[in-house]
Amino acid sequence: MTSLPWLDPDQLWFPPAEEALDDPDGLLALGGDLSTERLILAYRNGIFPWYSDDQPILWWSPDPRCVLMPENIHISRSLRKTLNQRRFRVTTDQAFGRIIRLCASTRSEGTWITDDIIASYSELHRQGVAHSIEVWNKHGELAGGMYGLAIGQCFFGESMFSLETNASKVLMVHLARQLQEWGYRIMDCQVKSDHLISMGAHTLPRSEFLSIIGTYADRKPSQPDWTLHWQWHGPEA
């Protein structure tokens, strides 16, 4: 493997994302820390942490990058039927701690959401940078959820889970439509999956992704807080 830079916790910097390895795709640097300042700098530069408890902190910037433009959210016929049934209620920032822990515990293949990750992103939530989206069923129980970072007009999705059929899809529709109303330009999905592609996501060359976030991360959205207002209004929505 090509030698990678080790980041000093006392020095706040990253190498350019373009220097990331091709194999494994996107691995850029090791070490550093999970301070909120470093995390915000990372996302602003198209970089995110992904590692397990037995590894040093690993920093990634894959190429290509999976993204979803909020206006391009795809609502299938079956999903439209689910939305019309109004089986779920969607909120924001009502249960961040529960959401990030469920994102960690519901992944059958293991998780990178370590205790240190939970602590750092919870601090970002207290600072108003990280947000949770909750999906509740008719019994008031969590059916799904997601957390991510909002920086300027960019939303960086981190992890999502679903405990009931279609809960995550309902979440994606509400989030995309609300972000569109607030003037957000892009939802970062990091790495593509069949689920994301079915919802309207696509891949971009890393250079194009970096150009987009470089333009919009410093532009304020029209909504200063994260109170969700958008709701599904029926078949014509």
PDB file of C-alpha atoms in Angstrom:
ATOM      1  CA  MET A   1       0.000   0.000   0.000  1.00  0.00           C
ATOM      2  CA  THR A   2       1.181   3.524  -0.772  1.00  0.00           C
ATOM      3  CA  SER A   3       2.283   5.407   2.338  1.00  0.00           C
ATOM      4  CA  LEU A   4      -0.512   7.504   3.822  1.00  0.00           C
ATOM      5  CA  PRO A   5      -0.120  10.640   5.930  1.00  0.00           C
ATOM      6  CA  TRP A   6      -0.626  10.279   9.671  1.00  0.00           C
ATOM      7  CA  LEU A   7      -2.492  13.282  11.039  1.00  0.00           C
ATOM      8  CA  ASP A   8      -1.263  14.974  14.203  1.00  0.00           C
ATOM      9  CA  PRO A   9      -4.153  15.691  16.623  1.00  0.00           C
ATOM     10  CA  ASP A  10      -2.557  19.062  17.347  1.00  0.00           C
ATOM     11  CA  GLN A  11      -2.495  20.143  13.694  1.00  0.00           C
ATOM     12  CA  LEU A  12      -5.791  20.800  11.940  1.00  0.00           C
ATOM     13  CA  TRP A  13      -5.359  19.886   8.272  1.00  0.00           C
ATOM     14  CA  PHE A  14      -6.059  17.244   5.629  1.00  0.00           C
ATOM     15  CA  PRO A  15      -4.248  16.360   2.434  1.00  0.00           C
ATOM     16  CA  PRO A  16      -6.241  17.194  -0.716  1.00  0.00           C
ATOM     17  CA  ALA A  17      -9.006  14.677  -1.352  1.00  0.00           C
ATOM     18  CA  GLU A  18      -7.566  14.102  -4.825  1.00  0.00           C
ATOM     19  CA  GLU A  19      -4.614  12.333  -3.185  1.00  0.00           C
ATOM     20  CA  ALA A  20      -6.819   9.495  -1.896  1.00  0.00           C
ATOM     21  CA  LEU A  21      -5.918   5.956  -2.927  1.00  0.00           C
ATOM     22  CA  ASP A  22      -7.637   4.073  -5.715  1.00  0.00           C
ATOM     23  CA  ASP A  23      -7.305   0.835  -3.740  1.00  0.00           C
ATOM     24  CA  PRO A  24      -8.893   0.827  -1.274  1.00  0.00           C
ATOM     25  CA  ASP A  25     -11.029   3.402  -2.997  1.00  0.00           C
ATOM     26  CA  GLY A  26     -10.871   6.751  -1.287  1.00  0.00           C
ATOM     27  CA  LEU A  27      -8.591   6.059   1.674  1.00  0.00           C
ATOM     28  CA  LEU A  28      -6.824   9.374   2.267  1.00  0.00           C
ATOM     29  CA  ALA A  29      -5.229   9.596   5.721  1.00  0.00           C
ATOM     30  CA  LEU A  30      -4.985   8.054   9.181  1.00  0.00           C
ATOM     31  CA  GLY A  31      -4.970   9.364  12.715  1.00  0.00           C
ATOM     32  CA  GLY A  32      -5.833  12.822  13.921  1.00  0.00           C
ATOM     33  CA  ASP A  33      -8.842  13.157  16.179  1.00  0.00           C
ATOM     34  CA  LEU A  34     -12.624  13.503  16.093  1.00  0.00           C
ATOM     35  CA  SER A  35     -12.838  17.088  17.287  1.00  0.00           C
ATOM     36  CA  THR A  36     -15.810  18.978  15.923  1.00  0.00           C
ATOM     37  CA  GLU A  37     -13.447  21.396  14.166  1.00  0.00           C
ATOM     38  CA  ARG A  38     -11.708  18.553  12.344  1.00  0.00           C
ATOM     39  CA  LEU A  39     -14.978  16.861  11.412  1.00  0.00           C
ATOM     40  CA  ILE A  40     -16.427  20.054   9.933  1.00  0.00           C
ATOM     41  CA  LEU A  41     -13.203  20.674   8.016  1.00  0.00           C
ATOM     42  CA  ALA A  42     -13.335  17.110   6.721  1.00  0.00           C
ATOM     43  CA  TYR A  43     -16.882  17.337   5.370  1.00  0.00           C
ATOM     44  CA  ARG A  44     -16.211  20.723   3.809  1.00  0.00           C
ATOM     45  CA  ASN A  45     -13.431  19.033   1.854  1.00  0.00           C
ATOM     46  CA  GLY A  46     -15.360  15.928   0.826  1.00  0.00           C
ATOM     47  CA  ILE A  47     -13.795  13.708   3.511  1.00  0.00           C
ATOM     48  CA  PHE A  48     -15.393  11.554   6.214  1.00  0.00           C
ATOM     49  CA  PRO A  49     -14.195   9.127   8.931  1.00  0.00           C
ATOM     50  CA  TRP A  50     -14.905   5.405   8.624  1.00  0.00           C
ATOM     51  CA  TYR A  51     -13.114   2.871  10.780  1.00  0.00           C
ATOM     52  CA  SER A  52     -13.667   0.243  13.469  1.00  0.00           C
ATOM     53  CA  ASP A  53     -12.671   0.094  17.122  1.00  0.00           C
ATOM     54  CA  ASP A  54      -9.502  -1.897  16.429  1.00  0.00           C
ATOM     55  CA  GLN A  55      -8.201   0.588  13.835  1.00  0.00           C
ATOM     56  CA  PRO A  56      -6.810   4.117  13.905  1.00  0.00           C
ATOM     57  CA  ILE A  57      -9.173   6.781  12.590  1.00  0.00           C
ATOM     58  CA  LEU A  58      -9.349   6.324   8.810  1.00  0.00           C
ATOM     59  CA  TRP A  59     -10.355   9.240   6.570  1.00  0.00           C
ATOM     60  CA  TRP A  60     -11.983   8.639   3.180  1.00  0.00           C
ATOM     61  CA  SER A  61     -12.993  10.460   0.009  1.00  0.00           C
ATOM     62  CA  PRO A  62     -14.221   7.879  -2.536  1.00  0.00           C
ATOM     63  CA  ASP A  63     -14.356   8.414  -6.282  1.00  0.00           C
ATOM     64  CA  PRO A  64     -17.010   8.416  -7.626  1.00  0.00           C
ATOM     65  CA  ARG A  65     -19.299   9.879  -4.957  1.00  0.00           C
ATOM     66  CA  CYS A  66     -22.956   8.941  -4.519  1.00  0.00           C
ATOM     67  CA  VAL A  67     -25.243  11.969  -4.241  1.00  0.00           C
ATOM     68  CA  LEU A  68     -28.908  12.836  -4.427  1.00  0.00           C
ATOM     69  CA  MET A  69     -30.077  16.211  -5.659  1.00  0.00           C
ATOM     70  CA  PRO A  70     -33.176  16.967  -3.535  1.00  0.00           C
ATOM     71  CA  GLU A  71     -35.310  17.849  -6.556  1.00  0.00           C
ATOM     72  CA  ASN A  72     -34.562  14.446  -8.103  1.00  0.00           C
ATOM     73  CA  ILE A  73     -36.045  12.278  -5.341  1.00  0.00           C
ATOM     74  CA  HIS A  74     -37.859   9.367  -6.997  1.00  0.00           C
ATOM     75  CA  ILE A  75     -41.241   8.289  -5.634  1.00  0.00           C
ATOM     76  CA  SER A  76     -42.319   4.934  -7.026  1.00  0.00           C
ATOM     77  CA  ARG A  77     -45.938   3.922  -7.366  1.00  0.00           C
ATOM     78  CA  SER A  78     -45.705   1.583  -4.381  1.00  0.00           C
ATOM     79  CA  LEU A  79     -44.016   4.243  -2.257  1.00  0.00           C
ATOM     80  CA  ARG A  80     -46.694   6.758  -3.238  1.00  0.00           C
ATOM     81  CA  LYS A  81     -49.275   4.274  -1.961  1.00  0.00           C
ATOM     82  CA  THR A  82     -47.416   3.982   1.353  1.00  0.00           C
ATOM     83  CA  LEU A  83     -47.262   7.767   1.686  1.00  0.00           C
ATOM     84  CA  ASN A  84     -50.972   8.032   0.972  1.00  0.00           C
ATOM     85  CA  GLN A  85     -51.674   5.558   3.783  1.00  0.00           C
ATOM     86  CA  ARG A  86     -50.011   7.959   6.264  1.00  0.00           C
ATOM     87  CA  ARG A  87     -48.579   5.097   8.306  1.00  0.00           C
ATOM     88  CA  PHE A  88     -45.640   7.182   9.478  1.00  0.00           C
ATOM     89  CA  ARG A  89     -44.905  10.586  10.983  1.00  0.00           C
ATOM     90  CA  VAL A  90     -41.541  12.238  10.285  1.00  0.00           C
ATOM     91  CA  THR A  91     -39.781  14.659  12.638  1.00  0.00           C
ATOM     92  CA  THR A  92     -36.341  16.234  12.998  1.00  0.00           C
ATOM     93  CA  ASP A  93     -34.015  16.530  15.997  1.00  0.00           C
ATOM     94  CA  GLN A  94     -36.406  14.856  18.420  1.00  0.00           C
ATOM     95  CA  ALA A  95     -34.234  11.856  19.345  1.00  0.00           C
ATOM     96  CA  PHE A  96     -30.682  12.325  18.088  1.00  0.00           C
ATOM     97  CA  GLY A  97     -29.094  10.108  20.734  1.00  0.00           C
ATOM     98  CA  ARG A  98     -31.482   7.248  20.066  1.00  0.00           C
ATOM     99  CA  ILE A  99     -31.092   7.578  16.307  1.00  0.00           C
ATOM    100  CA  ILE A 100     -27.291   7.448  16.234  1.00  0.00           C
ATOM    101  CA  ARG A 101     -27.245   4.489  18.622  1.00  0.00           C
ATOM    102  CA  LEU A 102     -29.842   2.606  16.581  1.00  0.00           C
ATOM    103  CA  CYS A 103     -27.835   3.327  13.434  1.00  0.00           C
ATOM    104  CA  ALA A 104     -24.962   1.574  15.202  1.00  0.00           C
ATOM    105  CA  SER A 105     -26.840  -1.371  16.698  1.00  0.00           C
ATOM    106  CA  THR A 106     -29.092  -2.328  13.765  1.00  0.00           C
ATOM    107  CA  ARG A 107     -26.302  -2.995  11.252  1.00  0.00           C
ATOM    108  CA  SER A 108     -25.887  -6.761  10.909  1.00  0.00           C
ATOM    109  CA  GLU A 109     -22.484  -6.400   9.211  1.00  0.00           C
ATOM    110  CA  GLY A 110     -20.997  -4.421  12.081  1.00  0.00           C
ATOM    111  CA  THR A 111     -20.561  -0.692  12.510  1.00  0.00           C
ATOM    112  CA  TRP A 112     -18.039   2.133  12.356  1.00  0.00           C
ATOM    113  CA  ILE A 113     -20.223   4.134  14.769  1.00  0.00           C
ATOM    114  CA  THR A 114     -17.967   3.753  17.786  1.00  0.00           C
ATOM    115  CA  ASP A 115     -18.466   5.357  21.190  1.00  0.00           C
ATOM    116  CA  ASP A 116     -16.035   8.098  20.126  1.00  0.00           C
ATOM    117  CA  ILE A 117     -18.047   8.732  16.948  1.00  0.00           C
ATOM    118  CA  ILE A 118     -21.258   8.933  18.986  1.00  0.00           C
ATOM    119  CA  ALA A 119     -19.678  11.415  21.396  1.00  0.00           C
ATOM    120  CA  SER A 120     -18.280  13.662  18.647  1.00  0.00           C
ATOM    121  CA  TYR A 121     -21.403  13.728  16.495  1.00  0.00           C
ATOM    122  CA  SER A 122     -23.561  14.313  19.563  1.00  0.00           C
ATOM    123  CA  GLU A 123     -21.448  17.411  20.229  1.00  0.00           C
ATOM    124  CA  LEU A 124     -21.978  18.482  16.614  1.00  0.00           C
ATOM    125  CA  HIS A 125     -25.698  18.058  17.238  1.00  0.00           C
ATOM    126  CA  ARG A 126     -25.482  20.316  20.287  1.00  0.00           C
ATOM    127  CA  GLN A 127     -23.733  22.869  18.078  1.00  0.00           C
ATOM    128  CA  GLY A 128     -26.563  22.720  15.516  1.00  0.00           C
ATOM    129  CA  VAL A 129     -24.465  21.075  12.792  1.00  0.00           C
ATOM    130  CA  ALA A 130     -25.543  17.425  13.060  1.00  0.00           C
ATOM    131  CA  HIS A 131     -29.231  16.548  12.812  1.00  0.00           C
ATOM    132  CA  SER A 132     -31.453  13.528  13.171  1.00  0.00           C
ATOM    133  CA  ILE A 133     -34.538  12.608  11.194  1.00  0.00           C
ATOM    134  CA  GLU A 134     -37.016  10.308  12.917  1.00  0.00           C
ATOM    135  CA  VAL A 135     -39.799   8.149  11.493  1.00  0.00           C
ATOM    136  CA  TRP A 136     -42.555   7.187  13.945  1.00  0.00           C
ATOM    137  CA  ASN A 137     -45.297   4.613  13.468  1.00  0.00           C
ATOM    138  CA  LYS A 138     -48.900   5.066  14.586  1.00  0.00           C
ATOM    139  CA  HIS A 139     -48.050   3.675  18.019  1.00  0.00           C
ATOM    140  CA  GLY A 140     -45.447   6.394  18.593  1.00  0.00           C
ATOM    141  CA  GLU A 141     -42.553   3.975  18.187  1.00  0.00           C
ATOM    142  CA  LEU A 142     -39.427   4.639  16.156  1.00  0.00           C
ATOM    143  CA  ALA A 143     -39.717   2.885  12.806  1.00  0.00           C
ATOM    144  CA  GLY A 144     -36.613   4.355  11.176  1.00  0.00           C
ATOM    145  CA  GLY A 145     -34.138   7.164  11.336  1.00  0.00           C
ATOM    146  CA  MET A 146     -31.089   8.924   9.951  1.00  0.00           C
ATOM    147  CA  TYR A 147     -28.443  11.407  11.022  1.00  0.00           C
ATOM    148  CA  GLY A 148     -26.124  13.683   9.100  1.00  0.00           C
ATOM    149  CA  LEU A 149     -24.485  17.098   8.930  1.00  0.00           C
ATOM    150  CA  ALA A 150     -25.869  20.317   7.493  1.00  0.00           C
ATOM    151  CA  ILE A 151     -23.181  22.703   6.263  1.00  0.00           C
ATOM    152  CA  GLY A 152     -24.327  25.648   4.175  1.00  0.00           C
ATOM    153  CA  GLN A 153     -26.612  24.366   1.429  1.00  0.00           C
ATOM    154  CA  CYS A 154     -25.181  20.833   1.635  1.00  0.00           C
ATOM    155  CA  PHE A 155     -26.478  17.903   3.677  1.00  0.00           C
ATOM    156  CA  PHE A 156     -24.053  15.074   4.377  1.00  0.00           C
ATOM    157  CA  GLY A 157     -25.916  11.873   5.210  1.00  0.00           C
ATOM    158  CA  GLU A 158     -24.059   9.589   7.600  1.00  0.00           C
ATOM    159  CA  SER A 159     -26.190   6.573   8.449  1.00  0.00           C
ATOM    160  CA  MET A 160     -29.784   5.389   8.223  1.00  0.00           C
ATOM    161  CA  PHE A 161     -31.795   2.470   9.579  1.00  0.00           C
ATOM    162  CA  SER A 162     -35.271   1.063   9.065  1.00  0.00           C
ATOM    163  CA  LEU A 163     -37.195  -1.141  11.500  1.00  0.00           C
ATOM    164  CA  GLU A 164     -40.382  -1.278   9.407  1.00  0.00           C
ATOM    165  CA  THR A 165     -40.950  -1.726   5.683  1.00  0.00           C
ATOM    166  CA  ASN A 166     -40.614   1.511   3.702  1.00  0.00           C
ATOM    167  CA  ALA A 167     -39.806   3.645   6.760  1.00  0.00           C
ATOM    168  CA  SER A 168     -36.439   4.715   5.331  1.00  0.00           C
ATOM    169  CA  LYS A 169     -38.011   5.499   1.954  1.00  0.00           C
ATOM    170  CA  VAL A 170     -40.652   7.695   3.590  1.00  0.00           C
ATOM    171  CA  LEU A 171     -37.824   9.427   5.471  1.00  0.00           C
ATOM    172  CA  MET A 172     -35.909  10.073   2.250  1.00  0.00           C
ATOM    173  CA  VAL A 173     -38.936  11.660   0.571  1.00  0.00           C
ATOM    174  CA  HIS A 174     -39.644  13.981   3.485  1.00  0.00           C
ATOM    175  CA  LEU A 175     -35.998  14.925   3.876  1.00  0.00           C
ATOM    176  CA  ALA A 176     -35.404  15.595   0.184  1.00  0.00           C
ATOM    177  CA  ARG A 177     -38.573  17.646  -0.228  1.00  0.00           C
ATOM    178  CA  GLN A 178     -37.843  19.662   2.901  1.00  0.00           C
ATOM    179  CA  LEU A 179     -34.228  20.279   1.897  1.00  0.00           C
ATOM    180  CA  GLN A 180     -35.438  21.406  -1.511  1.00  0.00           C
ATOM    181  CA  GLU A 181     -37.792  23.935   0.113  1.00  0.00           C
ATOM    182  CA  TRP A 182     -34.934  25.203   2.296  1.00  0.00           C
ATOM    183  CA  GLY A 183     -32.669  25.735  -0.705  1.00  0.00           C
ATOM    184  CA  TYR A 184     -30.233  22.874  -0.144  1.00  0.00           C
ATOM    185  CA  ARG A 185     -28.456  21.875  -3.346  1.00  0.00           C
ATOM    186  CA  ILE A 186     -27.079  18.411  -2.604  1.00  0.00           C
ATOM    187  CA  MET A 187     -27.428  15.388  -0.331  1.00  0.00           C
ATOM    188  CA  ASP A 188     -24.176  13.467   0.034  1.00  0.00           C
ATOM    189  CA  CYS A 189     -24.817   9.710   0.221  1.00  0.00           C
ATOM    190  CA  GLN A 190     -21.098   8.768   0.204  1.00  0.00           C
ATOM    191  CA  VAL A 191     -21.192   5.296  -1.394  1.00  0.00           C
ATOM    192  CA  LYS A 192     -23.903   4.028  -3.728  1.00  0.00           C
ATOM    193  CA  SER A 193     -26.364   1.266  -2.864  1.00  0.00           C
ATOM    194  CA  ASP A 194     -29.321  -0.194  -4.712  1.00  0.00           C
ATOM    195  CA  HIS A 195     -31.641   1.446  -2.188  1.00  0.00           C
ATOM    196  CA  LEU A 196     -30.180   4.905  -2.786  1.00  0.00           C
ATOM    197  CA  ILE A 197     -30.155   4.520  -6.562  1.00  0.00           C
ATOM    198  CA  SER A 198     -33.825   3.480  -6.482  1.00  0.00           C
ATOM    199  CA  MET A 199     -34.593   6.736  -4.649  1.00  0.00           C
ATOM    200  CA  GLY A 200     -32.997   8.876  -7.364  1.00  0.00           C
ATOM    201  CA  ALA A 201     -29.363   9.014  -6.263  1.00  0.00           C
ATOM    202  CA  HIS A 202     -26.524   8.823  -8.773  1.00  0.00           C
ATOM    203  CA  THR A 203     -22.743   8.960  -8.787  1.00  0.00           C
ATOM    204  CA  LEU A 204     -20.517  11.914  -9.611  1.00  0.00           C
ATOM    205  CA  PRO A 205     -16.778  12.092 -10.240  1.00  0.00           C
ATOM    206  CA  ARG A 206     -15.110  13.238  -7.038  1.00  0.00           C
ATOM    207  CA  SER A 207     -13.865  16.375  -8.771  1.00  0.00           C
ATOM    208  CA  GLU A 208     -17.425  17.422  -9.613  1.00  0.00           C
ATOM    209  CA  PHE A 209     -18.621  16.643  -6.097  1.00  0.00           C
ATOM    210  CA  LEU A 210     -15.830  18.742  -4.600  1.00  0.00           C
ATOM    211  CA  SER A 211     -16.708  21.612  -6.916  1.00  0.00           C
ATOM    212  CA  ILE A 212     -20.358  21.527  -5.826  1.00  0.00           C
ATOM    213  CA  ILE A 213     -19.672  21.492  -2.097  1.00  0.00           C
ATOM    214  CA  GLY A 214     -16.951  24.090  -2.573  1.00  0.00           C
ATOM    215  CA  THR A 215     -19.598  26.383  -4.052  1.00  0.00           C
ATOM    216  CA  TYR A 216     -22.535  25.712  -1.739  1.00  0.00           C
ATOM    217  CA  ALA A 217     -21.051  24.874   1.673  1.00  0.00           C
ATOM    218  CA  ASP A 218     -20.611  28.598   2.355  1.00  0.00           C
ATOM    219  CA  ARG A 219     -24.101  29.615   1.210  1.00  0.00           C
ATOM    220  CA  LYS A 220     -26.806  29.824   3.841  1.00  0.00           C
ATOM    221  CA  PRO A 221     -30.054  27.916   3.309  1.00  0.00           C
ATOM    222  CA  SER A 222     -33.329  29.823   3.589  1.00  0.00           C
ATOM    223  CA  GLN A 223     -34.275  27.966   6.794  1.00  0.00           C
ATOM    224  CA  PRO A 224     -32.185  28.959   9.839  1.00  0.00           C
ATOM    225  CA  ASP A 225     -33.299  26.029  11.992  1.00  0.00           C
ATOM    226  CA  TRP A 226     -34.252  22.422  11.407  1.00  0.00           C
ATOM    227  CA  THR A 227     -37.964  22.433  12.211  1.00  0.00           C
ATOM    228  CA  LEU A 228     -39.562  20.181   9.624  1.00  0.00           C
ATOM    229  CA  HIS A 229     -42.647  21.695   7.970  1.00  0.00           C
ATOM    230  CA  TRP A 230     -43.041  19.775   4.712  1.00  0.00           C
ATOM    231  CA  GLN A 231     -45.737  17.118   4.768  1.00  0.00           C
ATOM    232  CA  TRP A 232     -47.116  14.722   2.185  1.00  0.00           C
ATOM    233  CA  HIS A 233     -50.477  16.081   1.067  1.00  0.00           C
ATOM    234  CA  GLY A 234     -51.839  13.174  -0.903  1.00  0.00           C
ATOM    235  CA  PRO A 235     -51.895  11.690  -4.414  1.00  0.00           C
ATOM    236  CA  GLU A 236     -51.256  15.047  -6.067  1.00  0.00           C
ATOM    237  CA  ALA A 237     -48.148  15.851  -3.975  1.00  0.00           C
TER     238      ALA A 237
END
